[in-house]
Structures are given as C-alpha cells and as structure tokens.
Amino acid sequence: MQKSAWRFFPLAIVVFLLTVVAVDGGMIFAAVHSFPGAADDHAFDTGNKYNEILENAARQAKLGWQLNVKVVSNDLEVTLTDQNGEVLPAASVEAVATHPVGPAQPTRFAFTPQGSRYVARSALPTPGQWDLGLTASVGDIKYIATRRVVVQ
C-alpha cells in the first residue's frame, strides 16, 4: 500500500502558522522598538514641514549650545552654555511645562538670571513628571529644546 502525501498536511499547517507567528512577532518587535514615543495631533502638517524641522535641528546643532535643567526644591534651574562651555549670560529663557500623560495642565513661566544659572521659583505646581518646552533667546538667535523633569 502506498503512503499518502496528505499525511504531511497537519505538519504543513503547523509550520505555516509558526511562520506567520514569527513574522508577526518580528513586525511587532520592530514597531515597538522604532516608535519614537511622540504623538502629534497635527501629524499631516508636521510631516509636510519635515524638511523645515530638519533644517532647524541642523541650525541648532551647529550652534553647539547645551541646555541643562535641574529641579532644586521645586525651583527650576537652567544652565545654558555655548559650544566652548561658556555660560551665555545675556539670554532670555522661557518655558511651558505640561504633563506627558493625562491632563496636560500647561504652565508658563520665565526664568530670571542668577549668576551662571537661570531660575524659575516654585515653577511646577504639582509633583510628578513634566515635559518642559524651553526657548532660550540671545539676540535674534533662538534655541528650542524639550526636557523631562521629575518633581518630588
């Protein structure tokens, strides 16, 4: 009696399904690890301005400025340095703080220069994580950065 080729059919189905699971798993892994975590309510408009966004980022990178933020007893302290590590004393620094999750609760505030730092006193009203949209200006030059801070 001849053996039927159909005896491999269950094995073929299992191999096919394992292949589908492996491909889907790879796609899920790639999607999760490549997602930048940014959600935009105006994704289409942002996509249309992508070249402009890249040009602004290159312009800022060419400046070589560094902006560091610390939370010291609910006060925000910003240090702004140029490409040589020298403090930029004549800058105007402003920020908008929002919660990254849940109600945004936007809070605007300005920083006052104090020595080599810029300080905003009692800037953040509640504990938790905050995203700071910072704008530093020196003359006609603007530097825009986003930093996340945690208030205890």
mmCIF file of C-alpha atoms in Angstrom:
data_model
loop_
_atom_site.group_PDB
_atom_site.id
_atom_site.type_symbol
_atom_site.label_atom_id
_atom_site.label_comp_id
_atom_site.label_asym_id
_atom_site.label_seq_id
_atom_site.Cartn_x
_atom_site.Cartn_y
_atom_site.Cartn_z
ATOM 1 C CA MET A 1 0.000 0.000 0.000
ATOM 2 C CA GLN A 2 1.234 3.404 -0.952
ATOM 3 C CA LYS A 3 1.568 6.108 1.732
ATOM 4 C CA SER A 4 -0.487 9.218 1.075
ATOM 5 C CA ALA A 5 1.170 12.636 0.781
ATOM 6 C CA TRP A 6 -1.719 14.009 2.873
ATOM 7 C CA ARG A 7 -0.094 12.644 5.998
ATOM 8 C CA PHE A 8 2.172 15.765 5.986
ATOM 9 C CA PHE A 9 -0.790 18.160 5.824
ATOM 10 C CA PRO A 10 -1.083 18.692 9.625
ATOM 11 C CA LEU A 11 2.663 19.314 9.797
ATOM 12 C CA ALA A 12 2.421 21.816 6.913
ATOM 13 C CA ILE A 13 -0.334 23.720 8.734
ATOM 14 C CA VAL A 14 1.748 23.888 11.926
ATOM 15 C CA VAL A 15 4.830 25.111 10.014
ATOM 16 C CA PHE A 16 2.726 27.715 8.183
ATOM 17 C CA LEU A 17 1.206 29.034 11.426
ATOM 18 C CA LEU A 18 4.607 29.147 13.161
ATOM 19 C CA THR A 19 5.942 31.138 10.208
ATOM 20 C CA VAL A 20 3.051 33.605 10.491
ATOM 21 C CA VAL A 21 3.626 33.968 14.245
ATOM 22 C CA ALA A 22 7.381 34.514 13.716
ATOM 23 C CA VAL A 23 6.828 37.184 11.038
ATOM 24 C CA ASP A 24 4.166 38.960 13.127
ATOM 25 C CA GLY A 25 6.423 38.818 16.191
ATOM 26 C CA GLY A 26 9.268 40.371 14.190
ATOM 27 C CA MET A 27 6.999 43.146 12.936
ATOM 28 C CA ILE A 28 5.711 43.844 16.462
ATOM 29 C CA PHE A 29 9.274 43.950 17.796
ATOM 30 C CA ALA A 30 10.354 46.360 15.030
ATOM 31 C CA ALA A 31 7.320 48.596 15.589
ATOM 32 C CA VAL A 32 7.731 48.794 19.358
ATOM 33 C CA HIS A 33 11.489 49.440 19.203
ATOM 34 C CA SER A 34 11.319 52.046 16.433
ATOM 35 C CA PHE A 35 8.380 54.101 17.772
ATOM 36 C CA PRO A 36 9.731 57.475 18.944
ATOM 37 C CA GLY A 37 7.011 57.845 21.558
ATOM 38 C CA ALA A 38 5.825 61.156 20.165
ATOM 39 C CA ALA A 39 2.171 61.650 19.364
ATOM 40 C CA ASP A 40 1.119 64.688 17.388
ATOM 41 C CA ASP A 41 -2.401 65.962 16.860
ATOM 42 C CA HIS A 42 -1.267 67.518 13.574
ATOM 43 C CA ALA A 43 0.812 64.682 12.115
ATOM 44 C CA PHE A 44 -0.037 65.513 8.492
ATOM 45 C CA ASP A 45 1.047 69.147 8.815
ATOM 46 C CA THR A 46 4.147 68.151 10.768
ATOM 47 C CA GLY A 47 5.036 65.637 8.048
ATOM 48 C CA ASN A 48 4.689 68.320 5.375
ATOM 49 C CA LYS A 49 7.097 70.551 7.314
ATOM 50 C CA TYR A 50 9.626 67.770 7.968
ATOM 51 C CA ASN A 51 12.407 69.343 5.874
ATOM 52 C CA GLU A 52 11.955 72.611 7.759
ATOM 53 C CA ILE A 53 12.138 70.723 11.057
ATOM 54 C CA LEU A 54 15.376 69.035 9.956
ATOM 55 C CA GLU A 55 16.869 72.384 8.884
ATOM 56 C CA ASN A 56 16.017 73.942 12.262
ATOM 57 C CA ALA A 57 17.548 70.971 14.076
ATOM 58 C CA ALA A 58 20.740 71.259 11.992
ATOM 59 C CA ARG A 59 20.884 75.016 12.659
ATOM 60 C CA GLN A 60 20.561 74.431 16.402
ATOM 61 C CA ALA A 61 23.146 71.637 16.353
ATOM 62 C CA LYS A 62 25.569 73.979 14.580
ATOM 63 C CA LEU A 63 25.200 76.478 17.436
ATOM 64 C CA GLY A 64 26.538 73.858 19.835
ATOM 65 C CA TRP A 65 24.555 75.222 22.762
ATOM 66 C CA GLN A 66 23.855 72.971 25.736
ATOM 67 C CA LEU A 67 20.802 73.454 27.930
ATOM 68 C CA ASN A 68 20.659 71.593 31.262
ATOM 69 C CA VAL A 69 17.706 71.622 33.656
ATOM 70 C CA LYS A 70 17.625 70.684 37.348
ATOM 71 C CA VAL A 71 14.819 70.705 39.891
ATOM 72 C CA VAL A 72 16.013 72.052 43.235
ATOM 73 C CA SER A 73 13.270 72.121 45.901
ATOM 74 C CA ASN A 74 10.579 72.742 43.257
ATOM 75 C CA ASP A 75 12.599 75.557 41.655
ATOM 76 C CA LEU A 76 13.796 75.013 38.109
ATOM 77 C CA GLU A 77 17.406 75.849 37.356
ATOM 78 C CA VAL A 78 18.645 76.096 33.784
ATOM 79 C CA THR A 79 22.272 76.319 32.706
ATOM 80 C CA LEU A 80 22.844 77.479 29.134
ATOM 81 C CA THR A 81 26.318 77.173 27.640
ATOM 82 C CA ASP A 82 27.780 77.794 24.195
ATOM 83 C CA GLN A 83 29.908 75.396 22.132
ATOM 84 C CA ASN A 84 33.000 76.238 24.224
ATOM 85 C CA GLY A 85 31.228 75.508 27.508
ATOM 86 C CA GLU A 86 30.998 79.205 28.379
ATOM 87 C CA VAL A 87 27.807 80.369 30.085
ATOM 88 C CA LEU A 88 25.507 82.530 27.958
ATOM 89 C CA PRO A 89 24.696 85.316 30.429
ATOM 90 C CA ALA A 90 22.534 87.553 28.244
ATOM 91 C CA ALA A 91 19.875 85.006 27.351
ATOM 92 C CA SER A 92 16.137 85.179 27.810
ATOM 93 C CA VAL A 93 14.746 81.796 28.899
ATOM 94 C CA GLU A 94 11.059 80.834 28.901
ATOM 95 C CA ALA A 95 9.281 77.514 29.285
ATOM 96 C CA VAL A 96 5.931 75.795 29.013
ATOM 97 C CA ALA A 97 5.516 72.745 31.232
ATOM 98 C CA THR A 98 2.960 70.016 30.555
ATOM 99 C CA HIS A 99 2.295 66.581 31.982
ATOM 100 C CA PRO A 100 3.285 63.872 29.476
ATOM 101 C CA VAL A 101 0.324 61.667 30.456
ATOM 102 C CA GLY A 102 -3.169 62.682 31.474
ATOM 103 C CA PRO A 103 -4.392 66.271 31.556
ATOM 104 C CA ALA A 104 -1.601 68.478 30.191
ATOM 105 C CA GLN A 105 -2.072 71.357 32.694
ATOM 106 C CA PRO A 106 0.141 73.745 30.681
ATOM 107 C CA THR A 107 2.100 76.085 32.930
ATOM 108 C CA ARG A 108 4.093 79.001 31.502
ATOM 109 C CA PHE A 109 6.915 80.732 33.287
ATOM 110 C CA ALA A 110 10.013 82.820 32.710
ATOM 111 C CA PHE A 111 13.441 82.419 34.220
ATOM 112 C CA THR A 112 15.475 85.134 35.916
ATOM 113 C CA PRO A 113 19.265 85.149 35.677
ATOM 114 C CA GLN A 114 21.111 84.352 38.902
ATOM 115 C CA GLY A 115 24.848 84.140 38.392
ATOM 116 C CA SER A 116 25.593 81.415 35.846
ATOM 117 C CA ARG A 117 22.054 79.978 36.026
ATOM 118 C CA TYR A 118 18.517 80.923 35.144
ATOM 119 C CA VAL A 119 15.972 80.174 37.878
ATOM 120 C CA ALA A 120 12.175 79.906 37.991
ATOM 121 C CA ARG A 121 10.941 79.885 41.594
ATOM 122 C CA SER A 122 8.159 77.452 42.551
ATOM 123 C CA ALA A 123 7.543 76.841 38.894
ATOM 124 C CA LEU A 124 5.769 73.488 38.869
ATOM 125 C CA PRO A 125 2.537 73.320 40.868
ATOM 126 C CA THR A 126 2.261 69.551 41.436
ATOM 127 C CA PRO A 127 4.629 66.614 41.843
ATOM 128 C CA GLY A 128 5.199 64.174 39.009
ATOM 129 C CA GLN A 129 6.773 64.140 35.579
ATOM 130 C CA TRP A 130 6.724 67.268 33.461
ATOM 131 C CA ASP A 131 7.815 67.937 29.894
ATOM 132 C CA LEU A 132 9.426 71.358 29.563
ATOM 133 C CA GLY A 133 9.303 73.115 26.211
ATOM 134 C CA LEU A 134 12.182 75.572 26.661
ATOM 135 C CA THR A 135 13.036 78.545 24.483
ATOM 136 C CA ALA A 136 16.310 80.396 25.010
ATOM 137 C CA SER A 137 16.968 83.580 23.042
ATOM 138 C CA VAL A 138 20.137 85.599 22.642
ATOM 139 C CA GLY A 139 19.501 88.497 20.293
ATOM 140 C CA ASP A 140 17.904 87.090 17.124
ATOM 141 C CA ILE A 141 19.084 83.543 17.840
ATOM 142 C CA LYS A 142 16.552 81.135 19.320
ATOM 143 C CA TYR A 143 17.315 77.739 20.814
ATOM 144 C CA ILE A 144 14.378 75.402 21.401
ATOM 145 C CA ALA A 145 14.647 72.237 23.488
ATOM 146 C CA THR A 146 12.442 69.795 25.348
ATOM 147 C CA ARG A 147 13.452 68.258 28.648
ATOM 148 C CA ARG A 148 11.621 65.957 31.057
ATOM 149 C CA VAL A 149 11.916 66.623 34.776
ATOM 150 C CA VAL A 150 10.506 64.915 37.849
ATOM 151 C CA VAL A 151 9.193 66.928 40.787
ATOM 152 C CA GLN A 152 9.063 65.074 44.122
#
